[in-house]
Each structure stands twice: as C-alpha cells, then as structure tokens.
Amino acid sequence: MRFISWNINSIGKRFGELKELVETYKPDFMCLQKVRCDSGREKYVIDGYKPMFGIEDYGDNSGVMIFVKVNEDMPSLLQWETLPKRVATPELSQNGHLQVYESEKFFLVNAYVPFSNEKIEGAEEYRRQWDGAFRVLIKELTQSKPVIICGDLNIVHTVKDTCEEKLEQKRGCFWAWERENFNQLLKEADLVDSFREHHPDLEKPTFYGNFRFLGIGNRIDYFLISRSLLSKTVESDILTDFGTGQSVPLLLDIDL
C-alpha cells in the first residue's frame, strides 16, 4: 500500500505536477497540505481517485485534502461516508489543519501543523496548544488501531534534518520546546519516524524555501507511524527532485 504526502502550496498552480506525481507513483493515498483552495475544489479531478475534503478542511494557508484510489479489489480504503475525527478543541482545527480518517487496519492522519511564526502575535501559544491537543488525540487513536501520520509538521527534529549552522534557534521549526513536544508525541504514542528508521544517516530536505536552486533545505515534513507498522514498512523516501515548488513529496510503502 502506497502513501504520498506533499505540501503542494496551491493545487491550482501545481495541479499538472500533482497529476504527474499520481501517474508516476500510483499511490493508494495522495495526501496534500496547503491546498490554498477554499472553493471550486471539485474541479480538480484525477481519474481513478476520490477526493476527500469538507468545509473544515479549508484554510487560507493550510487547507488539506486527500485523494484515495478507487479500487474494486480493495473496498472501503477509508470510511469516507463518516465525518473525520478532529482535535477536541474546535478552534484548533480551523483553517484546515487536520484530517483523520479510519480504515479497517489503521487511522490516516493528514496534518499541516500550525507554524509558530515569532513575527505573528499569538502564533507560538497557538502552536503550543495545538501540540498538546494533537498529542491527546493521537494517543486516543492508538488505543484501538495503528496510526499513520503524514504532512508538514513544521519541526526540524535532529541535526541531520537541517542545513542550518545550528539546530536550536529562536524561530519557528527550531524552538527547543517544539522539539520537546515532538519527542513527547513520539514517546507517548509509540511512534517512529519512518524515513529516519530506514535511512539513519541520510540527509534529505523536504522544504527548500527559496534555495531550491542550491539544493539545500530542511526536513520539516514526515511520515510518523506506529511502531507496530515498522516491520511492515517496505520503503520510506523523499522525492527531492520532483516538482518546482518550495516543498517536495514524501513516499511511504507499507505491506498491509
């Protein structure tokens, strides 16, 4: 079973690249963040796929959506007739930060974690609250099924995930408290970073920003999976050469 996650940063601008990505890799689940489309999403049609989104998944910067492969041999990949789960505090789900859908064997979590922009008043406190509520939700989910979390999680986790001179800085993605929250999530929900488990020393960026032409950037996008799924994971990779945007897609293959 193949999953791809991508901070597409406007489906309107990169729909052609999205179709190329789907045609090339044929994922069962195509998870997008920063869709940047609050109306007219239904016009973005991909043959053989069902789009998954609701009004709660819209947002100025962080709207999310999922394309699920329609496969007669694999019915009910996701229970799309039911509402997706959300964090318990409604205001923390505004602007399309989160989708959680359930399948027979796992929960799929598609997330754009709020960026703790030090230049925006209240952004850091909002992120702190979100981290706590998100951790509670994920721990609750793992009580019944394994989870697969994908998306732009806006955290640089280790020195191997950055091209910066130092890991700890007083700005978004680099705060010490963000890293502590991330580690707490991994520990309490028994999650692992699938890419780092498969490639312990490989340094690959997921976000280039304005430096794509130099090939340097930071890893702020992840596939986090329940530890019980690690032995079933075939591959976890970052498609660093794909597309033209600031961010690149991530790929996860699991034998389920």
Short mmCIF file of C-alpha atoms in Angstrom, two decimals, residues 109-243:
data_model
loop_
_atom_site.label_atom_id
_atom_site.label_comp_id
_atom_site.label_asym_id
_atom_site.label_seq_id
_atom_site.Cartn_x
_atom_site.Cartn_y
_atom_site.Cartn_z
CA VAL A 109 -3.78 11.47 9.77
CA ASN A 110 -3.16 14.24 7.23
CA ALA A 111 -1.83 17.33 9.01
CA TYR A 112 -0.49 20.80 8.45
CA VAL A 113 0.86 21.71 11.88
CA PRO A 114 0.48 25.43 12.69
CA PHE A 115 3.71 27.35 12.13
CA SER A 116 4.94 29.09 15.28
CA ASN A 117 5.87 32.29 13.49
CA GLU A 118 7.58 34.55 16.01
CA LYS A 119 6.54 37.58 13.94
CA ILE A 120 2.82 36.90 14.43
CA GLU A 121 1.31 37.66 17.81
CA GLY A 122 -0.18 34.57 19.43
CA ALA A 123 1.27 32.10 16.91
CA GLU A 124 3.62 30.44 19.39
CA GLU A 125 0.94 29.98 22.04
CA TYR A 126 -1.44 28.64 19.40
CA ARG A 127 1.17 26.05 18.39
CA ARG A 128 1.78 25.03 22.00
CA GLN A 129 -1.95 24.43 22.49
CA TRP A 130 -2.19 22.57 19.21
CA ASP A 131 0.72 20.28 20.09
CA GLY A 132 -0.98 19.30 23.35
CA ALA A 133 -4.40 18.69 21.83
CA PHE A 134 -2.90 16.78 18.90
CA ARG A 135 -0.94 14.52 21.25
CA VAL A 136 -4.08 13.70 23.22
CA LEU A 137 -5.95 12.83 20.01
CA ILE A 138 -3.18 10.60 18.63
CA LYS A 139 -2.78 8.74 21.92
CA GLU A 140 -6.53 8.13 21.92
CA LEU A 141 -6.44 6.77 18.37
CA THR A 142 -3.55 4.40 19.07
CA GLN A 143 -5.61 2.68 21.76
CA SER A 144 -7.66 0.98 19.04
CA LYS A 145 -5.55 0.91 15.85
CA PRO A 146 -2.11 1.83 14.50
CA VAL A 147 -1.77 5.32 13.06
CA ILE A 148 -0.03 6.78 10.02
CA ILE A 149 0.62 10.50 10.35
CA CYS A 150 1.80 12.46 7.35
CA GLY A 151 2.24 16.08 6.41
CA ASP A 152 4.07 19.30 7.04
CA LEU A 153 4.73 19.04 10.78
CA ASN A 154 6.82 22.24 10.90
CA ILE A 155 9.62 20.85 13.08
CA VAL A 156 13.31 20.23 12.43
CA HIS A 157 13.89 17.20 14.61
CA THR A 158 17.63 16.46 14.53
CA VAL A 159 20.89 17.93 13.23
CA LYS A 160 20.61 15.55 10.29
CA ASP A 161 17.39 17.27 9.26
CA THR A 162 18.79 20.75 8.73
CA CYS A 163 21.23 22.67 6.57
CA GLU A 164 21.40 25.42 9.19
CA GLU A 165 24.51 26.03 11.28
CA LYS A 166 22.75 25.03 14.49
CA LEU A 167 19.67 23.03 15.40
CA GLU A 168 18.35 25.12 18.26
CA GLN A 169 17.22 28.61 17.27
CA LYS A 170 14.61 31.09 18.46
CA ARG A 171 12.31 30.79 15.46
CA GLY A 172 9.63 28.52 14.08
CA CYS A 173 10.60 24.89 13.41
CA PHE A 174 13.73 25.30 15.55
CA TRP A 175 12.38 26.11 19.03
CA ALA A 176 13.61 23.76 21.78
CA TRP A 177 10.05 23.44 23.14
CA GLU A 178 8.77 22.33 19.72
CA ARG A 179 11.32 19.55 19.69
CA GLU A 180 10.42 18.55 23.23
CA ASN A 181 6.74 18.38 22.26
CA PHE A 182 7.59 16.31 19.19
CA ASN A 183 9.66 13.87 21.23
CA GLN A 184 6.85 13.60 23.76
CA LEU A 185 4.40 12.73 20.97
CA LEU A 186 6.72 10.01 19.65
CA LYS A 187 7.24 8.53 23.09
CA GLU A 188 3.70 8.65 24.47
CA ALA A 189 2.02 7.44 21.26
CA ASP A 190 4.80 4.93 20.49
CA LEU A 191 5.52 6.39 17.04
CA VAL A 192 8.62 6.27 14.86
CA ASP A 193 9.92 8.48 12.08
CA SER A 194 9.74 6.09 9.13
CA PHE A 195 12.31 7.87 6.96
CA ARG A 196 14.90 8.10 9.72
CA GLU A 197 14.35 4.46 10.67
CA HIS A 198 15.11 3.39 7.09
CA HIS A 199 17.82 5.96 6.44
CA PRO A 200 19.58 6.71 9.74
CA ASP A 201 22.28 8.96 8.28
CA LEU A 202 20.78 10.23 5.04
CA GLU A 203 20.28 13.99 4.85
CA LYS A 204 17.44 14.92 2.52
CA PRO A 205 15.42 18.14 2.70
CA THR A 206 11.66 18.30 2.25
CA PHE A 207 11.50 22.11 2.26
CA TYR A 208 13.81 24.21 0.11
CA GLY A 209 12.14 27.56 0.59
CA ASN A 210 13.86 29.97 -1.76
CA PHE A 211 17.02 27.88 -2.05
CA ARG A 212 15.87 25.05 -4.27
CA PHE A 213 18.34 26.11 -6.93
CA LEU A 214 21.11 25.39 -4.43
CA GLY A 215 19.67 22.04 -3.40
CA ILE A 216 19.69 22.90 0.29
CA GLY A 217 16.87 22.95 2.81
CA ASN A 218 15.38 21.45 5.96
CA ARG A 219 13.32 18.36 6.68
CA ILE A 220 10.04 19.52 8.22
CA ASP A 221 7.66 17.00 6.56
CA TYR A 222 7.28 13.47 7.92
CA PHE A 223 5.62 10.11 7.91
CA LEU A 224 5.23 9.09 11.54
CA ILE A 225 3.91 5.57 12.04
CA SER A 226 3.01 3.35 14.96
CA ARG A 227 5.97 1.22 15.93
CA SER A 228 3.92 -1.89 15.20
CA LEU A 229 3.89 -0.92 11.50
CA LEU A 230 7.66 -0.53 11.19
CA SER A 231 8.31 -4.19 10.35
CA LYS A 232 5.72 -3.92 7.57
CA THR A 233 7.31 -0.84 6.01
CA VAL A 234 8.94 -1.55 2.66
CA GLU A 235 10.26 1.92 1.87
CA SER A 236 10.15 5.48 3.12
CA ASP A 237 11.70 8.12 0.91
CA ILE A 238 11.78 11.81 0.00
CA LEU A 239 11.34 12.69 -3.68
CA THR A 240 13.83 15.56 -3.62
CA ASP A 241 13.95 16.08 -7.39
CA PHE A 242 10.22 16.23 -8.03
CA GLY A 243 8.31 19.36 -8.96
#
